[in-house]
PDB file of C-alpha atoms in Angstrom:
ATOM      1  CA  UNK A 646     -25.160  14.056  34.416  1.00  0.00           C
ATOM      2  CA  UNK A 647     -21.921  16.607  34.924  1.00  0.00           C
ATOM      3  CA  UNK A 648     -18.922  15.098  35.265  1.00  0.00           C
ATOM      4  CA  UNK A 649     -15.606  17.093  35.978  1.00  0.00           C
ATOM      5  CA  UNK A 650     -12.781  16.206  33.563  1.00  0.00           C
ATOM      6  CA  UNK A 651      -9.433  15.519  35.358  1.00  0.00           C
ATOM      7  CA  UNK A 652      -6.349  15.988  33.406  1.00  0.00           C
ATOM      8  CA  UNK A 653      -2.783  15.703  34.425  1.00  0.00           C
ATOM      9  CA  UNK A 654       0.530  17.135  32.607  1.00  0.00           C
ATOM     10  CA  UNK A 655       3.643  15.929  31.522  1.00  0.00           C
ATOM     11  CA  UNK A 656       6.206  18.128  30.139  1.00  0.00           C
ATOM     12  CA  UNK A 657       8.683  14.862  29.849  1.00  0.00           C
ATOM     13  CA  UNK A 658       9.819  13.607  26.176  1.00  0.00           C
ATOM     14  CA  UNK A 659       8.560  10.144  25.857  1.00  0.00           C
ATOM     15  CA  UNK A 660       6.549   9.951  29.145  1.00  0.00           C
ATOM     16  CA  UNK A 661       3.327   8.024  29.075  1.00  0.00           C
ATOM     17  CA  UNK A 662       0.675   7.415  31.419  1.00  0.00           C
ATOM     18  CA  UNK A 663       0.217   3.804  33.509  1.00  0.00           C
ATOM     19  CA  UNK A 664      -3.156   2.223  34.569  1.00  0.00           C
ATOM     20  CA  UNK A 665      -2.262   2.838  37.853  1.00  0.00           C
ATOM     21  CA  UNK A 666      -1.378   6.907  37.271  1.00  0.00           C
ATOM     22  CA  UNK A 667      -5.000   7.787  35.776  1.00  0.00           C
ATOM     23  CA  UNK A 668      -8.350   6.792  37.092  1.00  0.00           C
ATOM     24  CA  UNK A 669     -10.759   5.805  34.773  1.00  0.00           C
ATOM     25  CA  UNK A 670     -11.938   8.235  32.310  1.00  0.00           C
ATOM     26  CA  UNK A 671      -9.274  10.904  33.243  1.00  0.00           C
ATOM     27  CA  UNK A 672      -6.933  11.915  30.887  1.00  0.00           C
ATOM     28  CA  UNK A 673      -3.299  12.963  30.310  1.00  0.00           C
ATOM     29  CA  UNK A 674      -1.578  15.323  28.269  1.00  0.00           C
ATOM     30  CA  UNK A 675       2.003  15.022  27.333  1.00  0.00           C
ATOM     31  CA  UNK A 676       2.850  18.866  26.100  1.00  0.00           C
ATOM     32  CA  UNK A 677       6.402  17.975  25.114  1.00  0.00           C
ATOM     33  CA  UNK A 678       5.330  15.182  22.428  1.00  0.00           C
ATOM     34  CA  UNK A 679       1.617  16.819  22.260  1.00  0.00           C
ATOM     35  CA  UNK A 680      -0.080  13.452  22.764  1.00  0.00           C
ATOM     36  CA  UNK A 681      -3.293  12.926  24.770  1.00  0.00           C
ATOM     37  CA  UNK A 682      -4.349   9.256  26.739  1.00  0.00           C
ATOM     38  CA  UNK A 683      -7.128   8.371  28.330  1.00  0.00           C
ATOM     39  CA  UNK A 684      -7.499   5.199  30.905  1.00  0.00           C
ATOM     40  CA  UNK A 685      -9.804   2.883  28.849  1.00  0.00           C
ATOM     41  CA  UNK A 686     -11.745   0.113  30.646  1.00  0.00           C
ATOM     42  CA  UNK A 687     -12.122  -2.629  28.847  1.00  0.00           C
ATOM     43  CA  UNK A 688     -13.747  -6.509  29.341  1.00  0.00           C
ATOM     44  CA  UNK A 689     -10.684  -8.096  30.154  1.00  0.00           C
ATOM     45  CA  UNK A 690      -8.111  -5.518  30.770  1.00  0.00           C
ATOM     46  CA  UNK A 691      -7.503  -1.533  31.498  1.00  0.00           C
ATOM     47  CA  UNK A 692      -5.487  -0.206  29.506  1.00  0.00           C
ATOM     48  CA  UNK A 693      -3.846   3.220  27.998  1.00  0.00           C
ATOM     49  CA  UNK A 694      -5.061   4.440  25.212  1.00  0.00           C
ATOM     50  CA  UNK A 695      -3.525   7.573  22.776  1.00  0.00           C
ATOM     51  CA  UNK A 696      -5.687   9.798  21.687  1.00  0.00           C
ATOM     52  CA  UNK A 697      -5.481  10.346  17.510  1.00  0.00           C
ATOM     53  CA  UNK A 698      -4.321  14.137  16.911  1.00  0.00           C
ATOM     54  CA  UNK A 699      -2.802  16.185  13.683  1.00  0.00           C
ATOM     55  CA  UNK A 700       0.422  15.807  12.747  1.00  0.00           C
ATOM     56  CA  UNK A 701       1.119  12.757  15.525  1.00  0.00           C
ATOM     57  CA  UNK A 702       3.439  10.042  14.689  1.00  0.00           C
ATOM     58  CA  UNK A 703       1.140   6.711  15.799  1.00  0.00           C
ATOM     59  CA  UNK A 704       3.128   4.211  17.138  1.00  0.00           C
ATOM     60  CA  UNK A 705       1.076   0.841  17.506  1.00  0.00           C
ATOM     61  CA  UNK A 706      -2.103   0.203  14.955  1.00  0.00           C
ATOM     62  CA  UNK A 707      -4.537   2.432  13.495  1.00  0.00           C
ATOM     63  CA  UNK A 708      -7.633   0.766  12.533  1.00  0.00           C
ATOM     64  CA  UNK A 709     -10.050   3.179   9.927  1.00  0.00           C
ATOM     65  CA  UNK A 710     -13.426   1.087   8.830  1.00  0.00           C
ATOM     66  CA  UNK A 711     -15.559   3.258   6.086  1.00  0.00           C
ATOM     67  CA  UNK A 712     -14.124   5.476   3.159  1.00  0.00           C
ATOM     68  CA  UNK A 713     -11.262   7.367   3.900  1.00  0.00           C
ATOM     69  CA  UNK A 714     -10.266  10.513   1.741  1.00  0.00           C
ATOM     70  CA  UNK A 715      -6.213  11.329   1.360  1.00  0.00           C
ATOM     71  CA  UNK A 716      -5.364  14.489  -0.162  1.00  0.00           C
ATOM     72  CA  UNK A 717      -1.770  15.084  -0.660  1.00  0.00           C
ATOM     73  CA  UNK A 718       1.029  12.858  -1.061  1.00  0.00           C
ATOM     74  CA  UNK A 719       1.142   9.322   0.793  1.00  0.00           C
ATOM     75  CA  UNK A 720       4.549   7.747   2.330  1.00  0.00           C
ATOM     76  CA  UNK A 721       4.634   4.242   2.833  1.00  0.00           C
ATOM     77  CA  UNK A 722       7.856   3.298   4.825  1.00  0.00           C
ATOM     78  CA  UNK A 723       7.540  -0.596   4.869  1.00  0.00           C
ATOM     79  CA  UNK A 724       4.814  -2.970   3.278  1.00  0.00           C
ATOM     80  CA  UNK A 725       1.206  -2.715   2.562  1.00  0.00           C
ATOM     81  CA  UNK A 726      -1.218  -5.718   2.150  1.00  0.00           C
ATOM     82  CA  UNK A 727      -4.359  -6.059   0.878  1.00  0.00           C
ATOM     83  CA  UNK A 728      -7.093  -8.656   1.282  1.00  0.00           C
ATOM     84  CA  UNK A 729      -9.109  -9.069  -1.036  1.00  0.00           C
ATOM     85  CA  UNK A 730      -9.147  -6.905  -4.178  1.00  0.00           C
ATOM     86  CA  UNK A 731      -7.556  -3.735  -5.055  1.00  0.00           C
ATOM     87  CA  UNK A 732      -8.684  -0.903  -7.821  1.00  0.00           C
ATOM     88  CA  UNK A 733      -7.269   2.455  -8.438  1.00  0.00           C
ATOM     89  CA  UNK A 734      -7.002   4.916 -11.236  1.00  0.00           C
ATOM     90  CA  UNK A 735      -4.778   7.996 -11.913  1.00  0.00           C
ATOM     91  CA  UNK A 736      -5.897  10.970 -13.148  1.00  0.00           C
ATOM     92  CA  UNK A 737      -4.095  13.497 -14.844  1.00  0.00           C
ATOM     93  CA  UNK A 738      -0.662  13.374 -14.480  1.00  0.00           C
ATOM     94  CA  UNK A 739       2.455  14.857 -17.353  1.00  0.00           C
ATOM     95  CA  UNK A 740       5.329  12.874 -15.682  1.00  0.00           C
ATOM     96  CA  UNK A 741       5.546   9.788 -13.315  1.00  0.00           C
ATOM     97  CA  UNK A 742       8.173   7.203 -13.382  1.00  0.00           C
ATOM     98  CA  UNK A 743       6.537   4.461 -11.388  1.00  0.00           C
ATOM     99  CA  UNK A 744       2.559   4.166 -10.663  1.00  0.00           C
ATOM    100  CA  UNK A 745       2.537   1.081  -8.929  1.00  0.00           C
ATOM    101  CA  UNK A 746       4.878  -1.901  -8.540  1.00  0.00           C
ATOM    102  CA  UNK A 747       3.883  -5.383  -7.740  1.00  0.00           C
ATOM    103  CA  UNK A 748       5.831  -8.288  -6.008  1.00  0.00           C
ATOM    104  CA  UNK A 749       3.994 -11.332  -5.393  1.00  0.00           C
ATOM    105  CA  UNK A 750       4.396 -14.946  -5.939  1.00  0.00           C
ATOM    106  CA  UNK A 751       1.074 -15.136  -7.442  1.00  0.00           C
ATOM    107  CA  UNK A 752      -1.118 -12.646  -9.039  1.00  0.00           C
ATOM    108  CA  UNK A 753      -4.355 -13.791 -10.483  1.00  0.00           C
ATOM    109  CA  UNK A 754      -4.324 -10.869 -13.266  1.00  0.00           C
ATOM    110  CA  UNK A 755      -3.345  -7.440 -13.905  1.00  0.00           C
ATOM    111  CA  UNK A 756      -5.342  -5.521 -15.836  1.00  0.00           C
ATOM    112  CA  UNK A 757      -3.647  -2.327 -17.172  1.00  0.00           C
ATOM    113  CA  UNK A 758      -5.236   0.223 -19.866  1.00  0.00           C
ATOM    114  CA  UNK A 759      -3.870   3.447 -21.520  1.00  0.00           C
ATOM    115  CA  UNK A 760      -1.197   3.927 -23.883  1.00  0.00           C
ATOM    116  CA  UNK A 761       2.936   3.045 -22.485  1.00  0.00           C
ATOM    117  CA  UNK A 762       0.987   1.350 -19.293  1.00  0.00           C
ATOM    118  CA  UNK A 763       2.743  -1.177 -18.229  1.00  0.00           C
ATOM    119  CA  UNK A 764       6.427  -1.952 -18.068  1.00  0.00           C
ATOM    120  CA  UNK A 765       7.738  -5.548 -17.051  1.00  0.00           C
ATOM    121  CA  UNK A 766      11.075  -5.952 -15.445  1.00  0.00           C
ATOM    122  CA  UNK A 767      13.531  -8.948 -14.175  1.00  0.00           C
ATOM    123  CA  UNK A 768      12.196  -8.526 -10.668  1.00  0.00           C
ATOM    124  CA  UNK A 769       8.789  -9.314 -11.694  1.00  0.00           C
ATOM    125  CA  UNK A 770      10.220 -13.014 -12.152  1.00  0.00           C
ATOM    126  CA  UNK A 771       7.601 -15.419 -14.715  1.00  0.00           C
ATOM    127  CA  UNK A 772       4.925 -13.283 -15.807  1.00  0.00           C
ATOM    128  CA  UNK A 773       2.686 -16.360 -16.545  1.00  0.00           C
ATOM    129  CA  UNK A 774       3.098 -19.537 -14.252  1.00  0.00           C
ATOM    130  CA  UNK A 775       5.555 -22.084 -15.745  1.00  0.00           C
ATOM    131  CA  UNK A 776       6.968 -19.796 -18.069  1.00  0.00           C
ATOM    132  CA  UNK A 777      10.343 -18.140 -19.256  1.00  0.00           C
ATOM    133  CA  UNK A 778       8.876 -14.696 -20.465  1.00  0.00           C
ATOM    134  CA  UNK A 779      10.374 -12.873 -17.934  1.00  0.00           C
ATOM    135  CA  UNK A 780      13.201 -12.892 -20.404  1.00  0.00           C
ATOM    136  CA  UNK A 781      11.804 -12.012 -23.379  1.00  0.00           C
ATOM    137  CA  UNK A 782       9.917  -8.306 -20.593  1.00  0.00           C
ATOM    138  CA  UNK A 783      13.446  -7.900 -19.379  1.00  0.00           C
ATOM    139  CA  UNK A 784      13.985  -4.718 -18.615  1.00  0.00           C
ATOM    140  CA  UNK A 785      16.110  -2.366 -21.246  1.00  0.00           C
ATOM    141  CA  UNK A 786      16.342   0.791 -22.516  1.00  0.00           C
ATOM    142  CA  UNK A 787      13.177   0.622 -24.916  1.00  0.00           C
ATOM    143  CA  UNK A 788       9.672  -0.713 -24.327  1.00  0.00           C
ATOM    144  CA  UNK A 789      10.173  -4.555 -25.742  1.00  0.00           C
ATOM    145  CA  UNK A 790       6.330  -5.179 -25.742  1.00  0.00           C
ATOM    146  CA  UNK A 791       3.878  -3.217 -27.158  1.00  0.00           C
ATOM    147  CA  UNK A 792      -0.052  -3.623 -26.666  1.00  0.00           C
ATOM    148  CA  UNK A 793      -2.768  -2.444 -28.413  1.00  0.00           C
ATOM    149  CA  UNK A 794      -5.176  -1.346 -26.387  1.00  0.00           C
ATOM    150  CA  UNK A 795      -8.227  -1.182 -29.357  1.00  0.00           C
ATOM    151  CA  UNK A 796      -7.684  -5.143 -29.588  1.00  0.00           C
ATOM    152  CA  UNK A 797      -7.891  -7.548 -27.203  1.00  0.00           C
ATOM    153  CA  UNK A 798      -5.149  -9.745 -26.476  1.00  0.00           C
ATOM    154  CA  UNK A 799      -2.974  -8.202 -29.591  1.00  0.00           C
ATOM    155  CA  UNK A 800       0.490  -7.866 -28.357  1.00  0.00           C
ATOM    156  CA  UNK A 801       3.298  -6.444 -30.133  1.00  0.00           C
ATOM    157  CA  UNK A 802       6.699  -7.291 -30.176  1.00  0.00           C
ATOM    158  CA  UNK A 803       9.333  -4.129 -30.674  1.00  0.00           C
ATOM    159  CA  UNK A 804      12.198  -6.374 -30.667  1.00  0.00           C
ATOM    160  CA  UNK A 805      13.846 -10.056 -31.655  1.00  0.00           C
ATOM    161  CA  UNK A 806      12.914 -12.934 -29.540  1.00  0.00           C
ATOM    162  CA  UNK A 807      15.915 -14.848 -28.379  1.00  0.00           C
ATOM    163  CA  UNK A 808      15.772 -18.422 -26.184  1.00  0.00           C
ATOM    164  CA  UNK A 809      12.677 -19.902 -26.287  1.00  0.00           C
ATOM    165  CA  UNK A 810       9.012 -19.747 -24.908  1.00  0.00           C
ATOM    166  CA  UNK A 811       6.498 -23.627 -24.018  1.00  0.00           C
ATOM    167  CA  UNK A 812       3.133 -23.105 -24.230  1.00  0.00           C
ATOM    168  CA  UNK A 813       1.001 -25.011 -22.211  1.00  0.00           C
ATOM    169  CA  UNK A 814      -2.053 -24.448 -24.288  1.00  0.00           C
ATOM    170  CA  UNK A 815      -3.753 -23.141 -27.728  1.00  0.00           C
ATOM    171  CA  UNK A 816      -3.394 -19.559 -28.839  1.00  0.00           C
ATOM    172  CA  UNK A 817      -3.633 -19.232 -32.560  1.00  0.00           C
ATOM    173  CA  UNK A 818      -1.303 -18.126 -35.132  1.00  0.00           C
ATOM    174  CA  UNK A 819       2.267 -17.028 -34.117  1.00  0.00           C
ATOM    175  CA  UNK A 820       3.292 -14.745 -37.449  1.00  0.00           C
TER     176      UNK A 820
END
């Protein structure tokens, strides 16, 4: 069945379409901000949708479902959160100062491999619940832990331990 496609212009900065200004299915085209809507009917309320284009700045939500592929460089301007869990992996890099940085009040674990990968400052507050290392992975001018990443659990110390630490539980020998 044809159907002729009505569309109405705006050359006005900032100028969007109302419910009552489009019938349903026609759209609008704002050639100032280069943004299309369209007059959605939906089962409680019509409403004015914008129409996803390149280089568009989205104001509102953007829901994606299925795999997404980014190529290029990624700017986050305010928070991202995750449900559920979250993987990644960088691949050949020669310099980076900062891969990722966490701040939460409670992190199951963090698993980190390679060699120099991880690097534990102030702002990270306890590293294990109830504890005081957060002193002891202060941030300073050299790495103050070291781990070996051929042994499990082996963890290096590159510096003197001042204060103290409580353990709430067995861990062997302390040499």
């Amino acid at each position: 069945m044809a159907q002729v496609i009505k569309l109405k212009r705006s050359a006005v900065v900032g100028k969007t379409p109302v419910t009552s200004s489009l019938e349903l299915g026609e759209l609008a085209v704002n050639t100032a901000d280069g943004k299309i809507y369209l007059h959605r009917s939906g089962s409680s309320d019509d409403t004015i949708q914008s129409v996803l284009t390149t280089d568009a700045t989205i104001t509102g939500s953007l829901k994606l479902s299925g795999s997404q592929h980014i190529s290029g460089s990624v700017e986050v301007m305010d928070n991202i959160n995750f449900e559920g869990d979250i993987s990644g992996s960088l691949g050949s890099t020669s310099s980076f100062d900062r891969v990722i940085s966490l701040n939460t009040a409670s992190i199951g674990y963090l698993i980190a491999t390679g060699s120099n990968f991880a690097v534990f400052d102030a702002e990270t507050g306890s590293f294990a619940s109830g504890s005081d290392l957060h002193a002891i992975l202060a941030e300073s001018s050299s790495y103050l832990v070291n781990a070996d990443t051929s042994s499990l659990g082996k963890v290096t110390l590159t510096s003197d331990i001042t204060g103290s630490i409580t353990s709430t539980g067995s861990f062997g020998k302390i040499l």
